[in-house]
Amino acid sequence: MTSYGEEVRRLADPKLAEFNSKLNPGKEGVIGVRIPQLRALAKMIVREDWRGFLEETPGSYEEEVLRGIVIATAPMDTEKRIHLTEDFLHYIDNWATCDIFCGSWRFPKSDSDMVWDYFASKIGTGEEYPMRVSVVARMSLFKDRERMLQLAEDIESRDHPGYYYKMGAAWAASVIYVRFPDIGMSMLESGRMEEWTHNKTIQKICESLRVTDGDRSRVRALRRRRAP
């Protein structure tokens, strides 16, 4: 059987490993493989033997990411993908693995409710990365108004002290604003979001190229300041 771990190690770049380690402080086992290379390898694995690959234990950060891409894209029914996702969650301990995995996840439109409900359930875990998965996956995989209203409610009503959850929540809130400015503005005007997440959302909105100068002025005026 092909050792895909060996293939990953063959692609390793020590200089890239050093750079990626700085982006993921504290993450061990970074060997430096570019994401496009991992995606290309994932396609090969899906064609050849993705089931056999998933029996292997990842030996590096990049192998964990590769495992996530294979789980997210291999041909299987949605229930199976959810089952494998549940198992994969314990590998998600950094923002990059989370975001690459969530953005790669595939499902047929007919299973939208099942997928939404699964990822929505993770907001209630009280754990930093499952909660980040919940907001990032739903932001990435769904774009309709009704579900963005539901996601907005979850972001407003749920909090976690972890930096990476807060960053994910702010990112999702800013995307909601870009897609549906009235929903995003309502989130900011309600004052229900945790203060740091609220202000980071405003920063991310202002960084968007899809926001007008007038919009930037309006949202900046809603920035919250701590009392002296």
Short mmCIF file of C-alpha atoms in Angstrom, two decimals:
data_model
loop_
_atom_site.label_atom_id
_atom_site.label_comp_id
_atom_site.label_asym_id
_atom_site.label_seq_id
_atom_site.Cartn_x
_atom_site.Cartn_y
_atom_site.Cartn_z
CA MET A 1 0.00 0.00 0.00
CA THR A 2 1.24 3.49 -0.83
CA SER A 3 2.65 5.39 2.15
CA TYR A 4 1.12 8.81 1.71
CA GLY A 5 2.98 10.01 4.78
CA GLU A 6 6.23 9.44 2.90
CA GLU A 7 4.85 11.45 -0.01
CA VAL A 8 4.03 14.33 2.33
CA ARG A 9 7.52 14.25 3.83
CA ARG A 10 9.04 14.26 0.34
CA LEU A 11 7.34 17.62 -0.29
CA ALA A 12 8.58 19.15 2.97
CA ASP A 13 10.30 22.56 2.86
CA PRO A 14 12.17 23.53 6.07
CA LYS A 15 11.94 27.26 5.31
CA LEU A 16 8.19 27.02 4.81
CA ALA A 17 7.96 24.97 8.01
CA GLU A 18 9.60 27.81 9.93
CA PHE A 19 7.18 30.34 8.42
CA ASN A 20 4.09 28.18 9.05
CA SER A 21 5.16 27.52 12.64
CA LYS A 22 5.02 31.25 13.27
CA LEU A 23 1.48 31.35 11.89
CA ASN A 24 0.46 28.47 14.18
CA PRO A 25 2.29 29.15 17.46
CA GLY A 26 2.55 26.08 19.65
CA LYS A 27 1.56 23.64 16.89
CA GLU A 28 4.02 20.76 16.74
CA GLY A 29 4.98 18.58 13.78
CA VAL A 30 4.99 21.31 11.11
CA ILE A 31 7.22 20.17 8.23
CA GLY A 32 6.32 22.76 5.56
CA VAL A 33 4.13 21.65 2.67
CA ARG A 34 2.08 24.11 0.64
CA ILE A 35 -1.69 23.78 0.74
CA PRO A 36 -2.06 23.45 -3.07
CA GLN A 37 0.33 20.50 -2.90
CA LEU A 38 -1.73 18.91 -0.14
CA ARG A 39 -4.91 19.44 -2.17
CA ALA A 40 -3.32 17.78 -5.20
CA LEU A 41 -2.20 14.86 -3.06
CA ALA A 42 -5.70 14.61 -1.55
CA LYS A 43 -7.17 14.27 -5.05
CA MET A 44 -4.77 11.43 -5.78
CA ILE A 45 -5.66 9.70 -2.51
CA VAL A 46 -9.38 10.04 -3.23
CA ARG A 47 -8.83 8.39 -6.62
CA GLU A 48 -6.59 5.62 -5.31
CA ASP A 49 -7.43 4.49 -1.77
CA TRP A 50 -8.93 7.05 0.56
CA ARG A 51 -10.29 4.39 2.91
CA GLY A 52 -6.84 2.89 3.35
CA PHE A 53 -5.36 6.35 3.88
CA LEU A 54 -7.80 7.09 6.70
CA GLU A 55 -6.55 4.00 8.53
CA GLU A 56 -3.14 5.67 8.85
CA THR A 57 -2.27 7.83 11.85
CA PRO A 58 -1.10 11.34 10.89
CA GLY A 59 2.55 11.96 11.73
CA SER A 60 2.70 15.69 11.07
CA TYR A 61 0.55 18.81 10.98
CA GLU A 62 0.42 18.57 7.19
CA GLU A 63 -0.81 14.96 7.35
CA GLU A 64 -3.59 16.13 9.67
CA VAL A 65 -4.60 18.79 7.15
CA LEU A 66 -4.43 16.22 4.37
CA ARG A 67 -6.65 13.87 6.36
CA GLY A 68 -9.19 16.67 6.77
CA ILE A 69 -9.25 17.45 3.05
CA VAL A 70 -9.76 13.76 2.21
CA ILE A 71 -12.61 13.44 4.73
CA ALA A 72 -14.19 16.61 3.36
CA THR A 73 -14.00 15.62 -0.32
CA ALA A 74 -13.96 11.82 -0.76
CA PRO A 75 -17.11 10.32 -2.35
CA MET A 76 -19.38 9.18 0.50
CA ASP A 77 -22.85 9.90 1.80
CA THR A 78 -23.39 12.80 4.17
CA GLU A 79 -23.99 10.65 7.24
CA LYS A 80 -20.61 8.97 6.72
CA ARG A 81 -18.88 12.34 6.21
CA ILE A 82 -20.43 13.64 9.43
CA HIS A 83 -19.30 10.50 11.27
CA LEU A 84 -15.72 10.95 10.03
CA THR A 85 -15.89 14.67 10.82
CA GLU A 86 -16.82 13.90 14.41
CA ASP A 87 -13.73 11.73 14.68
CA PHE A 88 -11.57 14.37 12.97
CA LEU A 89 -12.52 17.15 15.38
CA HIS A 90 -9.85 16.11 17.90
CA TYR A 91 -7.20 16.88 15.26
CA ILE A 92 -8.45 20.45 14.91
CA ASP A 93 -6.33 22.40 17.36
CA ASN A 94 -5.38 25.39 15.21
CA TRP A 95 -7.11 27.93 12.99
CA ALA A 96 -5.59 26.73 9.70
CA THR A 97 -6.70 23.10 9.96
CA CYS A 98 -10.15 24.32 10.94
CA ASP A 99 -10.55 26.74 8.07
CA ILE A 100 -9.11 24.52 5.34
CA PHE A 101 -11.30 21.62 6.44
CA CYS A 102 -14.49 23.65 6.73
CA GLY A 103 -14.00 25.30 3.36
CA SER A 104 -13.47 21.94 1.65
CA TRP A 105 -16.53 20.13 3.01
CA ARG A 106 -18.89 18.80 0.32
CA PHE A 107 -22.52 17.73 0.47
CA PRO A 108 -25.56 17.58 -1.83
CA LYS A 109 -28.09 20.38 -1.51
CA SER A 110 -30.72 17.83 -0.46
CA ASP A 111 -28.76 17.25 2.77
CA SER A 112 -28.44 20.93 3.67
CA ASP A 113 -30.57 20.68 6.79
CA MET A 114 -28.61 17.70 8.10
CA VAL A 115 -25.30 19.47 7.55
CA TRP A 116 -26.50 22.73 9.06
CA ASP A 117 -27.88 20.97 12.13
CA TYR A 118 -24.65 19.03 12.67
CA PHE A 119 -22.38 22.06 12.53
CA ALA A 120 -24.85 24.20 14.49
CA SER A 121 -24.73 21.65 17.31
CA LYS A 122 -21.03 22.34 17.86
CA ILE A 123 -21.65 25.89 19.05
CA GLY A 124 -22.99 24.42 22.28
CA THR A 125 -19.92 22.34 23.14
CA GLY A 126 -18.20 25.08 25.10
CA GLU A 127 -14.91 24.05 23.44
CA GLU A 128 -12.84 26.59 21.52
CA TYR A 129 -12.15 24.75 18.27
CA PRO A 130 -15.46 22.87 17.86
CA MET A 131 -17.12 26.26 18.33
CA ARG A 132 -14.85 27.80 15.71
CA VAL A 133 -15.70 24.91 13.38
CA SER A 134 -19.38 25.65 13.97
CA VAL A 135 -19.23 29.28 12.89
CA VAL A 136 -16.62 28.92 10.13
CA ALA A 137 -18.27 25.88 8.52
CA ARG A 138 -21.70 27.48 8.46
CA MET A 139 -20.31 30.76 7.15
CA SER A 140 -18.37 28.90 4.43
CA LEU A 141 -21.00 26.37 3.36
CA PHE A 142 -24.21 28.41 3.53
CA LYS A 143 -25.10 31.79 2.10
CA ASP A 144 -28.89 32.14 2.37
CA ARG A 145 -30.49 34.86 4.46
CA GLU A 146 -32.44 32.61 6.82
CA ARG A 147 -29.39 30.65 7.89
CA MET A 148 -27.26 33.77 8.21
CA LEU A 149 -29.88 35.11 10.63
CA GLN A 150 -29.52 31.92 12.66
CA LEU A 151 -25.73 32.14 12.58
CA ALA A 152 -25.90 35.78 13.66
CA GLU A 153 -28.04 34.81 16.65
CA ASP A 154 -25.53 32.14 17.68
CA ILE A 155 -22.62 34.58 17.44
CA GLU A 156 -24.50 37.17 19.48
CA SER A 157 -25.57 34.75 22.19
CA ARG A 158 -22.50 32.47 22.46
CA ASP A 159 -19.02 33.32 23.67
CA HIS A 160 -15.80 31.58 24.58
CA PRO A 161 -12.64 33.13 26.05
CA GLY A 162 -10.43 31.42 23.47
CA TYR A 163 -8.77 33.80 21.02
CA TYR A 164 -9.31 31.55 18.00
CA TYR A 165 -13.01 31.15 18.61
CA LYS A 166 -13.39 34.91 18.95
CA MET A 167 -11.45 35.49 15.73
CA GLY A 168 -13.61 32.96 13.89
CA ALA A 169 -16.79 34.53 15.25
CA ALA A 170 -15.65 38.03 14.21
CA TRP A 171 -14.72 36.78 10.74
CA ALA A 172 -18.12 35.13 10.32
CA ALA A 173 -19.93 38.22 11.60
CA SER A 174 -18.06 40.43 9.13
CA VAL A 175 -18.98 38.07 6.26
CA ILE A 176 -22.62 38.20 7.35
CA TYR A 177 -22.40 42.01 7.17
CA VAL A 178 -20.95 41.92 3.65
CA ARG A 179 -23.65 39.51 2.45
CA PHE A 180 -26.56 41.06 4.32
CA PRO A 181 -25.67 44.55 5.62
CA ASP A 182 -28.97 44.90 7.49
CA ILE A 183 -28.32 41.72 9.49
CA GLY A 184 -24.73 42.71 10.18
CA MET A 185 -25.71 46.23 11.25
CA SER A 186 -28.37 44.82 13.53
CA MET A 187 -25.72 42.64 15.19
CA LEU A 188 -23.51 45.65 15.83
CA GLU A 189 -26.32 47.91 16.99
CA SER A 190 -27.71 45.33 19.42
CA GLY A 191 -24.53 45.39 21.50
CA ARG A 192 -25.01 41.70 22.33
CA MET A 193 -21.69 40.46 21.01
CA GLU A 194 -18.81 40.21 23.44
CA GLU A 195 -16.86 43.49 23.31
CA TRP A 196 -13.61 42.19 21.78
CA THR A 197 -15.49 40.19 19.13
CA HIS A 198 -17.71 43.21 18.39
CA ASN A 199 -14.72 45.48 17.79
CA LYS A 200 -12.80 42.86 15.80
CA THR A 201 -15.89 42.44 13.59
CA ILE A 202 -15.82 46.15 12.85
CA GLN A 203 -12.12 45.96 11.98
CA LYS A 204 -12.72 43.08 9.57
CA ILE A 205 -15.69 44.82 7.95
CA CYS A 206 -13.55 47.90 7.36
CA GLU A 207 -10.82 45.75 5.79
CA SER A 208 -13.24 44.29 3.24
CA LEU A 209 -12.94 45.56 -0.33
CA ARG A 210 -16.71 45.02 -0.73
CA VAL A 211 -17.59 47.72 1.80
CA THR A 212 -18.06 51.38 0.86
CA ASP A 213 -16.40 54.28 2.66
CA GLY A 214 -19.83 55.30 3.95
CA ASP A 215 -20.35 51.83 5.42
CA ARG A 216 -16.95 51.99 7.07
CA SER A 217 -17.82 55.30 8.72
CA ARG A 218 -21.13 53.93 10.01
CA VAL A 219 -19.67 50.80 11.52
CA ARG A 220 -16.66 52.60 13.02
CA ALA A 221 -19.10 54.82 14.89
CA LEU A 222 -20.38 51.68 16.64
CA ARG A 223 -17.00 50.74 18.07
CA ARG A 224 -17.27 50.07 21.79
CA ARG A 225 -14.78 51.57 24.24
CA ARG A 226 -14.07 50.39 27.73
CA ALA A 227 -15.04 52.79 30.48
CA PRO A 228 -11.95 54.43 32.04
#
